[in-house]
XYZ file of C-alpha atoms in Angstrom:
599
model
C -18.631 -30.590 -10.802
C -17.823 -33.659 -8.861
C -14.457 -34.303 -10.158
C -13.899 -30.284 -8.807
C -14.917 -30.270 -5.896
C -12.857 -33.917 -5.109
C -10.007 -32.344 -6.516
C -10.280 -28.939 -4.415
C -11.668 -30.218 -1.022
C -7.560 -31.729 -0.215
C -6.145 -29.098 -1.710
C -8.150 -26.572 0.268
C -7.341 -28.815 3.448
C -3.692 -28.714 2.296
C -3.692 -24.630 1.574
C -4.812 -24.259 5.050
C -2.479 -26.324 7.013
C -0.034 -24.378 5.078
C -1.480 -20.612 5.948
C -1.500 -22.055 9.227
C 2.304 -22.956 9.890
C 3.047 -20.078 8.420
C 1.261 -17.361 10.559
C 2.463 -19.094 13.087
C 5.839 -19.350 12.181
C 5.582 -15.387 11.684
C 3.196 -14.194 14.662
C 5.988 -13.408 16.148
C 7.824 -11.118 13.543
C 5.287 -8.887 12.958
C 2.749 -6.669 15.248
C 0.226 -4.298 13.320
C -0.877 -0.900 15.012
C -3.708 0.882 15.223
C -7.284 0.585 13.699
C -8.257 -2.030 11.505
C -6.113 -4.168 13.201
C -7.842 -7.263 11.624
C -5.269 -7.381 8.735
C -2.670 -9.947 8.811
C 0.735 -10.266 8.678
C 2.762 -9.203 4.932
C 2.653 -13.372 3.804
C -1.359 -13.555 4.439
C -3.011 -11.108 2.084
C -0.501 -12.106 -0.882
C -3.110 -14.476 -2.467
C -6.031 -12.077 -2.306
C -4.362 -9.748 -5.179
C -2.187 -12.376 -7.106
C -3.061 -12.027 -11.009
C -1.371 -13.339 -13.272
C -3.047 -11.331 -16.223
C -2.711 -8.177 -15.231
C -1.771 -6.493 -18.273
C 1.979 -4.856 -16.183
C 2.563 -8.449 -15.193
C 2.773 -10.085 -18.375
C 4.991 -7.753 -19.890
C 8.460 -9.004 -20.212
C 10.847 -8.765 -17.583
C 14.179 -7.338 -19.766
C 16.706 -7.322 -16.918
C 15.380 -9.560 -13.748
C 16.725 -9.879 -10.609
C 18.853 -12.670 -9.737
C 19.319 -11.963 -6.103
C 16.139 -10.925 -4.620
C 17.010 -8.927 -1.100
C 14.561 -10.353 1.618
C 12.264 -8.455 3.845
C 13.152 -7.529 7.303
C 12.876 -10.448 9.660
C 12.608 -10.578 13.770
C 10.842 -9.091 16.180
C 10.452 -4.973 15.995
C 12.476 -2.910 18.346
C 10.717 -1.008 21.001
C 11.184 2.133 19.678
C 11.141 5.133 21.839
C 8.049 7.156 21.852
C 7.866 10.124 19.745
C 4.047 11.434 20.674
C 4.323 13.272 24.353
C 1.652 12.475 26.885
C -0.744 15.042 27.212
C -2.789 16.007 30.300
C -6.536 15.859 30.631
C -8.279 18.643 28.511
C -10.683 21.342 30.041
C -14.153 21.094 28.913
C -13.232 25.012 27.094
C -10.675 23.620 25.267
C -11.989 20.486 24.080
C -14.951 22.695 23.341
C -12.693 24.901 21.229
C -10.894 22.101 19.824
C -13.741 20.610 18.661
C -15.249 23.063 16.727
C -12.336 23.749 15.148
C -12.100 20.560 14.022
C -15.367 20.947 12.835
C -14.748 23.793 10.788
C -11.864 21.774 8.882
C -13.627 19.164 8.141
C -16.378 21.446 6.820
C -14.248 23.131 4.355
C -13.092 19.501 3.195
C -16.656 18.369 2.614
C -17.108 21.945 0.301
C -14.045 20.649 -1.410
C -15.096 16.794 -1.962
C -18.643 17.523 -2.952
C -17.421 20.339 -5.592
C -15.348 17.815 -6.835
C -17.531 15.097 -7.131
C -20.000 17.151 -9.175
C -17.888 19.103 -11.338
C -14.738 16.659 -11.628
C -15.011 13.419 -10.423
C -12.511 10.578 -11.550
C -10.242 13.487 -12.868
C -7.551 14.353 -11.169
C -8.222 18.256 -9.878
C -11.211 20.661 -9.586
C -10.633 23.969 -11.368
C -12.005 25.738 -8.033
C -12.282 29.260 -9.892
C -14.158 27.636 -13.183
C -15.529 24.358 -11.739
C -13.844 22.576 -14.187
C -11.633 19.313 -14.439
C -8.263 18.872 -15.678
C -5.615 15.706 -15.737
C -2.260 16.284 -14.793
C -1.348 13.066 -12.987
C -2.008 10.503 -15.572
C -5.782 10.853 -15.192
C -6.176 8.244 -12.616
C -8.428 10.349 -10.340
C -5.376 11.751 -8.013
C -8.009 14.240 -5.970
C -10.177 10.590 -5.667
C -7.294 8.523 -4.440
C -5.436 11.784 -2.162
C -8.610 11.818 -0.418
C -9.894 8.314 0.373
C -7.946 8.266 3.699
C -8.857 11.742 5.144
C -12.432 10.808 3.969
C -12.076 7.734 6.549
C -10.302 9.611 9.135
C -12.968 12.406 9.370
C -15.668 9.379 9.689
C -17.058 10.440 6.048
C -17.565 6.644 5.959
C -20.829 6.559 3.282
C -18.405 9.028 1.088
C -15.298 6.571 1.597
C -17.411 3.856 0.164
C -18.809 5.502 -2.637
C -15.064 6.677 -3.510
C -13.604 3.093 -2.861
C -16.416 2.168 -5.427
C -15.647 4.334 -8.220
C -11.410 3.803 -7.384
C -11.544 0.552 -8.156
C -12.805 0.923 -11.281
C -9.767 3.205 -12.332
C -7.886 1.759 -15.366
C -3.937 2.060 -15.029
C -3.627 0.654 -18.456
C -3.956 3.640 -19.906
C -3.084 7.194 -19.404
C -3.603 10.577 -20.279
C 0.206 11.537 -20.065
C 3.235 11.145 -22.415
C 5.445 10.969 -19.847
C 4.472 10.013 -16.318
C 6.468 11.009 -12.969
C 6.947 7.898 -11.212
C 7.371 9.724 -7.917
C 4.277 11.545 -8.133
C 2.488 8.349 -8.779
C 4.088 6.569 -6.096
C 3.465 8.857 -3.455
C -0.112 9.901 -4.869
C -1.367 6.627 -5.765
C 0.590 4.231 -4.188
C 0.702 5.756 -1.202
C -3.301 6.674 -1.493
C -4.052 3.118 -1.743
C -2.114 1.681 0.893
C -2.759 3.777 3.744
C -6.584 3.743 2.905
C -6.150 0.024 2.903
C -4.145 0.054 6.440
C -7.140 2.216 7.960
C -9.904 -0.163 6.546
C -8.957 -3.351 5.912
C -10.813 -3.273 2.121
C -9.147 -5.325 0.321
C -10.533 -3.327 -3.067
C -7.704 -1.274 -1.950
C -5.036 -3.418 -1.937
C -5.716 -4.980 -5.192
C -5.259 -1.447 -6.523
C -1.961 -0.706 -4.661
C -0.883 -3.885 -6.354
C -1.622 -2.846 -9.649
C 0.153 0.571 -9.417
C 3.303 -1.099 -7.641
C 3.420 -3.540 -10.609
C 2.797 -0.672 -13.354
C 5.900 1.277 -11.813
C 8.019 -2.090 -11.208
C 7.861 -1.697 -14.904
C 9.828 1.692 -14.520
C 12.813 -0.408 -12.606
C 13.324 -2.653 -15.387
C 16.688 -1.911 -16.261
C 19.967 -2.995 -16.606
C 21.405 -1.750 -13.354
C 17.884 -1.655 -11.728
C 17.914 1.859 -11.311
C 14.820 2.991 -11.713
C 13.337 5.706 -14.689
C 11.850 8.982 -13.164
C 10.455 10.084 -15.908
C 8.936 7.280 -17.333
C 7.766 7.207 -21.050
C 4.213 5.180 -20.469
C 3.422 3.693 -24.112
C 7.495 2.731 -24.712
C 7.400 0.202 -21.460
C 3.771 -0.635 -22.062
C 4.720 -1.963 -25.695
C 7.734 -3.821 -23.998
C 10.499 -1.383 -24.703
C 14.103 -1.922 -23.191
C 14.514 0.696 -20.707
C 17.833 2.451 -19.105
C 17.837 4.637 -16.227
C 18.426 8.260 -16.883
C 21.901 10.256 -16.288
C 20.533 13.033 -14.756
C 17.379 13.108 -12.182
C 16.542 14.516 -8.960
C 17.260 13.045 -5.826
C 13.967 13.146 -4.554
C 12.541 11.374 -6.962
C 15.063 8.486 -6.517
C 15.160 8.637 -2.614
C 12.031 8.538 -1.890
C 9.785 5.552 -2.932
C 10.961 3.095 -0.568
C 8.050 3.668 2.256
C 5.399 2.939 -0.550
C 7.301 -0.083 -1.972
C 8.457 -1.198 0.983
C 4.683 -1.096 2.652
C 3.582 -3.056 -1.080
C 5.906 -6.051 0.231
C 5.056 -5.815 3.737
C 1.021 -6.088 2.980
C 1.440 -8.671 0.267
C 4.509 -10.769 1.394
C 6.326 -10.033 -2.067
C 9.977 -8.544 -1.194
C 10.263 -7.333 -4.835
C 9.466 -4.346 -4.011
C 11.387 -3.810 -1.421
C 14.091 -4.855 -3.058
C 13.393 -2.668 -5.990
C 14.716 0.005 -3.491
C 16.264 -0.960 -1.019
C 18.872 -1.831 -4.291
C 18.859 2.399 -4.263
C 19.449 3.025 -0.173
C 22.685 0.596 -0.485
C 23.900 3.228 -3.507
C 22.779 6.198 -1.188
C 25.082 4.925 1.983
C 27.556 3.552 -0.044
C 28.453 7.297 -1.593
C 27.197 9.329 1.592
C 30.354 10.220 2.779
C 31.693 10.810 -1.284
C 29.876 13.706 -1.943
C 31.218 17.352 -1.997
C 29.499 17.909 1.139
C 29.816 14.750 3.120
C 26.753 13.410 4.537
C 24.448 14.770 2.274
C 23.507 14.271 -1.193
C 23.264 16.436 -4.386
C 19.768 17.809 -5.714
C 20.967 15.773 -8.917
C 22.300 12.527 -9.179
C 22.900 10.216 -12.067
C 20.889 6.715 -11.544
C 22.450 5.008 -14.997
C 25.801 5.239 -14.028
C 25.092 4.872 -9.600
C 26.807 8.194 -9.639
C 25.100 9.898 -6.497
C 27.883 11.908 -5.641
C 28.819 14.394 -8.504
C 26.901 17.209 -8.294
C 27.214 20.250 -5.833
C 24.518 21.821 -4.599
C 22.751 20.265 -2.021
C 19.810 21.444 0.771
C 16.573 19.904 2.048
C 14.301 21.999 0.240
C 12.483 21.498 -3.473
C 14.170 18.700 -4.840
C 15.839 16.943 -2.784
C 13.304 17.162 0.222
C 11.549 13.688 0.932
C 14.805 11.621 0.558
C 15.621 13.140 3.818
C 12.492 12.853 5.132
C 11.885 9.136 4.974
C 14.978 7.786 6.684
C 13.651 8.703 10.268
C 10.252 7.660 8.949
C 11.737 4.113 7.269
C 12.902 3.458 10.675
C 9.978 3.868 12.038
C 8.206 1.681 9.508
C 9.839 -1.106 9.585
C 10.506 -0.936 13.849
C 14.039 -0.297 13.602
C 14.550 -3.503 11.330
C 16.845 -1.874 9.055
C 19.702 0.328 11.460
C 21.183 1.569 8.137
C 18.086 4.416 7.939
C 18.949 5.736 11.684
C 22.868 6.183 10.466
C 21.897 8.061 7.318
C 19.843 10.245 8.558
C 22.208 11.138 11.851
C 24.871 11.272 9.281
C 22.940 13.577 7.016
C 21.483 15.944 9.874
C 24.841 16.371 11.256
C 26.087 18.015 8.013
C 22.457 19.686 7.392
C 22.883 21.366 11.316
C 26.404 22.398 10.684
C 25.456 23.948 6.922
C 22.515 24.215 6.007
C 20.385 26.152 8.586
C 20.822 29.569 9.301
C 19.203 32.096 11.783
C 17.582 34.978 9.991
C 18.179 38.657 11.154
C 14.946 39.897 12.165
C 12.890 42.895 14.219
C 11.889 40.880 16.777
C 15.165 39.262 17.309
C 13.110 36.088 17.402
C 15.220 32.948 18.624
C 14.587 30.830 14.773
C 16.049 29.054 11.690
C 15.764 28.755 8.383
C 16.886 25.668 5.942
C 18.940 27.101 3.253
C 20.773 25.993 0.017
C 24.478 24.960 -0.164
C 26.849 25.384 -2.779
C 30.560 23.570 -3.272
C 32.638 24.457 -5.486
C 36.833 23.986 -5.866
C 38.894 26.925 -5.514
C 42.737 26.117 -5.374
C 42.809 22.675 -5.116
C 40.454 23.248 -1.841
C 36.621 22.283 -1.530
C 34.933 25.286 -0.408
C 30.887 25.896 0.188
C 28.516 28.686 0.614
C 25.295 28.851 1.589
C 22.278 30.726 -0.129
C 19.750 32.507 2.294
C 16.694 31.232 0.449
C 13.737 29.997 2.362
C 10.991 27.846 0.763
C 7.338 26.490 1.977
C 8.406 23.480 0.752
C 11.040 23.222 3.488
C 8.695 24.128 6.465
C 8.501 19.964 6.385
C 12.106 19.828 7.929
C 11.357 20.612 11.437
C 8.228 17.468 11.720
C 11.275 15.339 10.205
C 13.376 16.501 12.993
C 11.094 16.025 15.497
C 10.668 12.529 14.221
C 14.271 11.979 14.403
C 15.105 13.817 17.764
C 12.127 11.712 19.387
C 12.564 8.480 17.280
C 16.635 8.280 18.022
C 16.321 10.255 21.622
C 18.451 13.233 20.147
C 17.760 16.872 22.220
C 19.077 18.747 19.767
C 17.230 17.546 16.630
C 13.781 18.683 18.750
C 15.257 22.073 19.575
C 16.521 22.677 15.672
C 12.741 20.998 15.121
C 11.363 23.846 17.453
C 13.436 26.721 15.615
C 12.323 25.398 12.175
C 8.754 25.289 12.904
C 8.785 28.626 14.652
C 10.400 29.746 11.646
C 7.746 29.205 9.550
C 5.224 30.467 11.847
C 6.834 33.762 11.674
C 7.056 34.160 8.342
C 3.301 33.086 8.223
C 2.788 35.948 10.515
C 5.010 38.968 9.012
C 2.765 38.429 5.791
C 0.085 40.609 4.625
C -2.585 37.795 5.208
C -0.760 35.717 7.110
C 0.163 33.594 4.681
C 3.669 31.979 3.580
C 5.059 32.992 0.271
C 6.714 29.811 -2.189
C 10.699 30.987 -1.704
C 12.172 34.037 0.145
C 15.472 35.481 1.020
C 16.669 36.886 4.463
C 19.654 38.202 5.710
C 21.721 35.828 8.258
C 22.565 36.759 11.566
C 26.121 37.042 12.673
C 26.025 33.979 14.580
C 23.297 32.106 16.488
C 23.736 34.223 19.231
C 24.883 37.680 17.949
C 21.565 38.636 16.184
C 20.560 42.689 16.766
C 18.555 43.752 14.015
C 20.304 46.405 11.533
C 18.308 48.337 9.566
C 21.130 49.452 7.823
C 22.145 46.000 6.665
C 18.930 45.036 5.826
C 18.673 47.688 3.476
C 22.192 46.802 1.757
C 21.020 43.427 1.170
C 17.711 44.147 -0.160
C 20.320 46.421 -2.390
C 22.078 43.717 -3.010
C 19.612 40.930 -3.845
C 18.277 43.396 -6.659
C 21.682 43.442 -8.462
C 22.097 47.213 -7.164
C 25.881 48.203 -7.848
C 25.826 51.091 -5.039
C 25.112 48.943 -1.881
C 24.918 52.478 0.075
C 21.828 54.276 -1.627
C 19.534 54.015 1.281
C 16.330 56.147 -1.014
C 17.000 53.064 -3.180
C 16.593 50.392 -1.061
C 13.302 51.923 0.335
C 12.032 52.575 -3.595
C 12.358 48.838 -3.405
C 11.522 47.283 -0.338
C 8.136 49.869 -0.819
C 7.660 48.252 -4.666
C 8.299 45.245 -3.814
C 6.530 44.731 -0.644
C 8.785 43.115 1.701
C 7.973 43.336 5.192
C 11.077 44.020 7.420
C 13.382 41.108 7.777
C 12.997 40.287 3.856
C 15.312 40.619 1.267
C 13.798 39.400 -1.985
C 10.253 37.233 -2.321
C 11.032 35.606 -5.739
C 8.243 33.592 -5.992
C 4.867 34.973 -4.011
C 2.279 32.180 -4.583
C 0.831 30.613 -1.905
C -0.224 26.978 -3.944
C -2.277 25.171 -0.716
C 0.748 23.670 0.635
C 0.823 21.477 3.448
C 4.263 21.558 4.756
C 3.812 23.773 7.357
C 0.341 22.839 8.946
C 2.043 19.415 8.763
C 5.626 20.190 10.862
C 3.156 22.465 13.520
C 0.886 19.434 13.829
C 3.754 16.915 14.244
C 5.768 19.595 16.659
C 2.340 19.479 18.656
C 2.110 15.796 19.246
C 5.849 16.090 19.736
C 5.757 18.068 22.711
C 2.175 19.656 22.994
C 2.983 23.110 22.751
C -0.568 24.889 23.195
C 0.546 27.640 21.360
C 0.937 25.289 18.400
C -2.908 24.592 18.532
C -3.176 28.316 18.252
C -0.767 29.021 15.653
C -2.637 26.393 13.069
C -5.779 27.909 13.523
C -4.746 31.433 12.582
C -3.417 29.900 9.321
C -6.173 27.862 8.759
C -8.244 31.191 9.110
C -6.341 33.030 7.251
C -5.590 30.322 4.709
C -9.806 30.015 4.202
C -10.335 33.487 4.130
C -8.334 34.492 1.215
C -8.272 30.836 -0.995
C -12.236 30.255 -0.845
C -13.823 30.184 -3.957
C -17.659 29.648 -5.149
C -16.962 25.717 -5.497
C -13.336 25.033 -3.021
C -9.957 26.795 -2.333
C -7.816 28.089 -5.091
C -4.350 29.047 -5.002
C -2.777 32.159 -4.680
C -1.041 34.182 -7.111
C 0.745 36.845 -4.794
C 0.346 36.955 -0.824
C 2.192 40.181 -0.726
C -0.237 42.610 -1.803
C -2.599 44.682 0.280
C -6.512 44.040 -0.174
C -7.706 40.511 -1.430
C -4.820 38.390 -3.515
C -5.222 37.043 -6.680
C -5.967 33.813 -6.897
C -5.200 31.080 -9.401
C -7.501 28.593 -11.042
C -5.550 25.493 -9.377
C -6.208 23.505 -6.521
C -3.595 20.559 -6.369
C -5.120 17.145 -4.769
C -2.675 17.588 -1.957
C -4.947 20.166 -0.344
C -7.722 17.782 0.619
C -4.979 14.955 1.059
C -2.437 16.757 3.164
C -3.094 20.625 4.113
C -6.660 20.013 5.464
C -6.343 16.463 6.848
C -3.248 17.465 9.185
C -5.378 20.615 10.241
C -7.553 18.613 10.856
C -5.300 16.178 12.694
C -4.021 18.313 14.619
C -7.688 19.594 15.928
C -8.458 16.275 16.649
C -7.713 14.013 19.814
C -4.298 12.762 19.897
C -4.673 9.285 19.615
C -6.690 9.771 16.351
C -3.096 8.194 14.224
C -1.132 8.300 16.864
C 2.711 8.903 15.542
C 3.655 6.084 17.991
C 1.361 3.434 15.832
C 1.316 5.297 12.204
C 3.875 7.325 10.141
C 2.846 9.469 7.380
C 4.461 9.212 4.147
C 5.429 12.603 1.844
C 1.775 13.016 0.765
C 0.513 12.382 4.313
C -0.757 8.938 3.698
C -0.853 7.004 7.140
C 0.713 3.553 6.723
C 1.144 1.266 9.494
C 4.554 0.650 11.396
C 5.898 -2.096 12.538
C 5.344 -2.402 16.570
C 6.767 -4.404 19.081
C-alpha cells in the first residue's frame, strides 16, 4: 500500500501539471454553449472513458490508419445568427403557449410510462397490443431516443432512472443479423452524446464511446470506407471486412456530426477522421456526377465511386447527407469551410432542379422537393424531374433555413419559407389534417404562371393511373372519387402517416428562424390533429391510410423517433426560445442536440 501510494502521489502531481498546460494551451480553441456548460474542452474528458478491454477495442485492427487527419484547430468563427430576436410575449400568449406545451409534454409522459411498463430496455412499444419488439439491435432505441427530451422537458427523476438502466445496455451482443450502422449512429450515438452535452453525466459518455468504437469496427477496411450494412457476429469474430459496391448515400453521408462530436468530447480524432476520409470523396466527385453538385441516391463506397448513378433528390435516401453540411458548419464554428461550399454548391443545383411549385386551388405561393432523373440521349445528358412529394422531405426547408441564416443567403430562407408552407398545406388539404408518406402533384407552368386547371388536373390524375385516353373526364372523376385525392393531387402512393417528425421539425426551426406566429399556430393544429387520430389505450400508433373519411386505421408501430423527434420539437417549439437555442445547439437527423462550437 505504501509502495502505491509513493509511486502514484508524483505521478498524480505529474498528470496534473500536464492537464494543466494543456487546457491552457487549448482554452482558447474551444468555447462550449449552452447548459451544462461545466464540461471541458474535447482533450479533458478522454481519460474518463479510456478502456482498454472493451471487448470492440481489442479486436484486431485489419487495415489501420497511417495518417490520422487532426481535429479542427483555432478559434471558432463568429458565425452569423440563425435564431431571430423575438419581442416580449403578452401574458395571452405565453398563457397559450404554455399550455400547449403542457399538453406535449403530457402526451410524451403517456408514451414513456407505457413504455416503461410494457417494454422497457426494448427498443419500441407495440402501442395497439402493449407489447415489445427489437428492431434496432435490441439496445433499448425508445430508452436512448428519449433520454434527451426526458431532460429537456425537466423529467429529471425519469432521466435518471433511464441513465441508470442505459448504462447497463450490453453492445456486445445483438438481436440482429445484420445491423444498419446509420441507424445506430444516429439513434444511439447520437442519443448518447447529446444527453451527455445537456448533463454533463459522464455514464453517458462512456456509452457513446462504446457505440463509436463498436461501429469504428464497421470502417475497418481496406480503403476505409465504411460497411452500411454491417454483418455483427463476422466483425465481432475478427472477420476482414470490405466496403460494399452499392449503398445509399445517406447512409454514407451522414455520420460525421456523431463521429465528429465522439472526437470533439473525448479528444480522439479517429473518429473524425473515420469520416471526414468520406467528405474529401464527396467534394472531390461533387462536380462529377450526372447532375453536378449533387450526389446520386446510390453510390459505391468499395470502389470511392460517388458519382455513377443517376437519380438524385433530397428526399428518402439521400436526405441527411444534405442536411448536415449547413449543420457540420455549424458544429464545428465554421472550422472546416469545405461544408459551407458543398452545401452552396449542392443547393444551387437542388434550387435550379429539384423543387417545383405545385398547381393548386388556392394558387398558394409554395414548393415541393422532387426527384431527378439523368439519363443520355444522343450523346447529350438530359434530366427530368418526377413530381413526387414525400414527408420525409418536409426536413428540407429547416435545412434551408439553417443555411440561408448560417451563410446570410435571402434566397435559401424564402425557398425555406415555400418548403415549409408546402408541407403545411398538404397537412391541411387532408382528411384529418394529416400528411400522407409520398404524393404526386401536377407542376405549375412556371413559378409565376400558376392558375389552377381543372382540366389538367384531371389528365394527370389520368395519367398517373396508366390511363391510355388522357381525355375521359367520367374517368378521371371514377378515380380521383376511389381514390380519394383532394384537389391538387394526382396519385397518393403510399397513405401512412408513420409519426414522422420532419415537418413539426422544419415549422419549429422556420419559427425560431424568423418567428412567424402563424407557425406557432400551424404546429398546434397538427399536433391536434396528429393526437386525435394516433392515440391509442397505451401511446400513439401509426397510421395506415390518412385518406379515408371517419377514423383511420392505425398500425401496431410506434417508431422511437416519435418521443425522440416528433414530440420533443413540438414541444420545442411551444417552449421559450432560448430553451436550445439554434445559435448555441444544432440538432442532428434524429433531433439529438449536440453542442457547437462558439466563439
Amino acid at each position: 500500500m505504501i509502495l502505491r501510494r509513493r509511486f502514484w502521489f508524483p505521478l498524480g502531481i505529474a498528470t496534473l501539471l500536464l492537464f494543466s498546460y494543456y487546457s491552457w494551451k487549448t482554452q482558447d480553441a474551444y468555447e462550449w454553449s449552452g447548459p451544462g456548460s461545466s464540461t471541458q474542452g474535447p482533450d479533458s474528458t478522454a481519460y474518463i472513458v479510456e478502456d482498454d478491454d472493451y471487448f470492440w477495442r481489442k479486436l484486431p485492427t485489419h487495415y489501420p490508419v497511417r495518417d490520422m487527419k487532426p481535429l479542427p484547430t483555432g478559434k471558432p468563427l463568429a458565425l452569423p445568427k440563425i435564431q431571430t430576436i423575438f419581442g416580449i410575449e403578452s401574458e395571452t400568449d405565453a398563457a397559450t403557449r404554455k399550455e400547449r406545451q403542457e399538453a406535449t409534454k403530457r402526451a410524451f409522459t403517456r408514451c414513456w410510462d407505457s413504455y416503461k411498463a410494457k417494454a422497457f430496455m426494448s427498443d419500441e412499444l407495440t402501442p395497439i397490443s402493449g407489447k415489445s419488439k427489437d428492431v434496432f439491435g435490441g439496445w433499448g432505441a425508445t430508452l436512448v431516443d428519449s433520454l434527451d427530451t426526458l431532460w429537456i422537458m425537466g423529467l429529471k427523476d425519469e432521466f435518471e432512472e433511464a441513465v441508470t438502466a442505459a448504462a447497463n445496455i450490453d453492445f456486445r451482443t445483438c438481436s440482429l443479423e445484420t445491423i444498419n450502422a446509420f441507424e445506430t449512429t444516429i439513434r444511439y450515438l447520437g442519443g448518447f452524446l447529446a444527453a451527455y452535452d445537456l448533463s454533463g453525466d459522464k455514464r453517458l459518455l462512456r456509452k457513446a464511446r462504446e457505440v463509436g468504437d463498436m461501429l469504428y469496427k464497421a470502417f475497418d477496411t481496406p480503403n476505409r470506407m465504411p460497411i452500411t450494412r454491417w454483418d455483427f457476429d463476422f466483425a465481432k469474430q475478427g472477420g476482414k471486412q470490405v466496403a460494399p459496391a452499392t449503398a445509399l448515400v445517406a447512409e454514407v453521408g451522414s455520420l460525421c456530426m456523431e463521429f465528429t462530436r465522439l472526437s470533439l468530447v473525448t479528444g480522439d480524432p479517429k473518429w473524425f477522421d473515420a469520416t471526414e476520409r468520406i467528405r474529401e470523396v464527396f467534394e472531390e466527385q461533387q462536380s462529377t456526377t450526372q447532375l453536378p453538385g449533387m450526389w446520386p441516391i446510390t453510390i459505391n463506397p468499395k470502389d470511392k465511386l460517388f458519382n455513377v448513378d443517376n437519380t438524385f433528390g433530397l428526399g428518402a435516401m439521400a436526405d441527411s447527407t444534405y442536411e448536415y453540411l449547413p449543420k457540420m458548419h455549424a458544429l464545428v464554428g465554421g472550422l472546416i469551410p469545405s461544408y459551407q461550399a458543398m452545401y452552396e454548391e449542392s443547393m444551387k443545383t437542388a434550387l435550379k432542379n429539384n423543387f417545383f411549385r405545385p398547381m393548386v386551388p388556392d394558387t398558394a405561393d409554395i414548393l415541393i422537393s422532387g426527384t431527378v432523373h439523368t439519363e443520355r440521349q444522343d450523346g447529350t445528358m438530359t434530366h427530368y424531374i418526377e413530381h413526387q412529394g414525400q414527408h420525409l422531405v418536409c426536413f428540407a426547408g429547416g435545412m434551408l433555413a439553417v443555411g440561408g441564416k448560417l451563410f446570410e443567403k435571402p434566397e435559401h430562407l424564402e425557398a425555406a419559407r415555400k418548403l415549409v408552407d408546402g408541407c403545411i398545406w398538404t397537412y391541411k388539404k387532408m382528411p384529418h389534417g394529416i400528411m400522407p408518406e409520398t404524393f404526386f402533384m401536377t407542376p405549375c407552368k412556371s413559378e409565376t404562371e400558376c392558375e389552377w386547371d381543372e382540366s389538367l388536373w384531371k389528365h394527370n390524375v389520368l395519367h398517373r393511373a396508366g390511363e391510355e385516353d388522357l381525355t375521359d373526364m367520367d374517368k378521371a372523376d371514377e378515380i380521383i372519387s376511389k381514390k380519394r385525392l383532394p384537389k391538387g393531387f394526382t396519385q397518393i402512393p403510399d397513405t401512412r402517416y408513420i409519426l414522422r417528425p420532419e415537418a413539426i421539425e422544419s415549422v419549429f426551426v422556420l419559427y425560431r428562424a424568423t418567428g412567424r406566429p402563424d407557425l406557432m399556430e400551424s404546429a398546434w393544429a397538427m399536433f391536434e390533429a396528429i393526437q386525435k387520430k394516433t392515440r391509442t389505450s397505451f401511446a400513439n400508433a401509426a397510421l395506415a391510410d390518412v385518406t379515408v373519411e371517419g377514423k383511420p386505421p392505425t398500425i401496431d408501430s410506434m417508431e422511437s423517433f416519435w418521443m425522440g423527434e416528433t414530440l420533443k420539437y413540438f414541444y420545442l417549439i411551444f417552449s421559450e426560445p432560448d430553451l436550445i437555442s439554434l445559435d448555441e445547439w444544432v440538432f442532428n437527423t434524429e433531433a439529438h442536440p449536440f453542442k457547437r462550437l462558439v466563439r
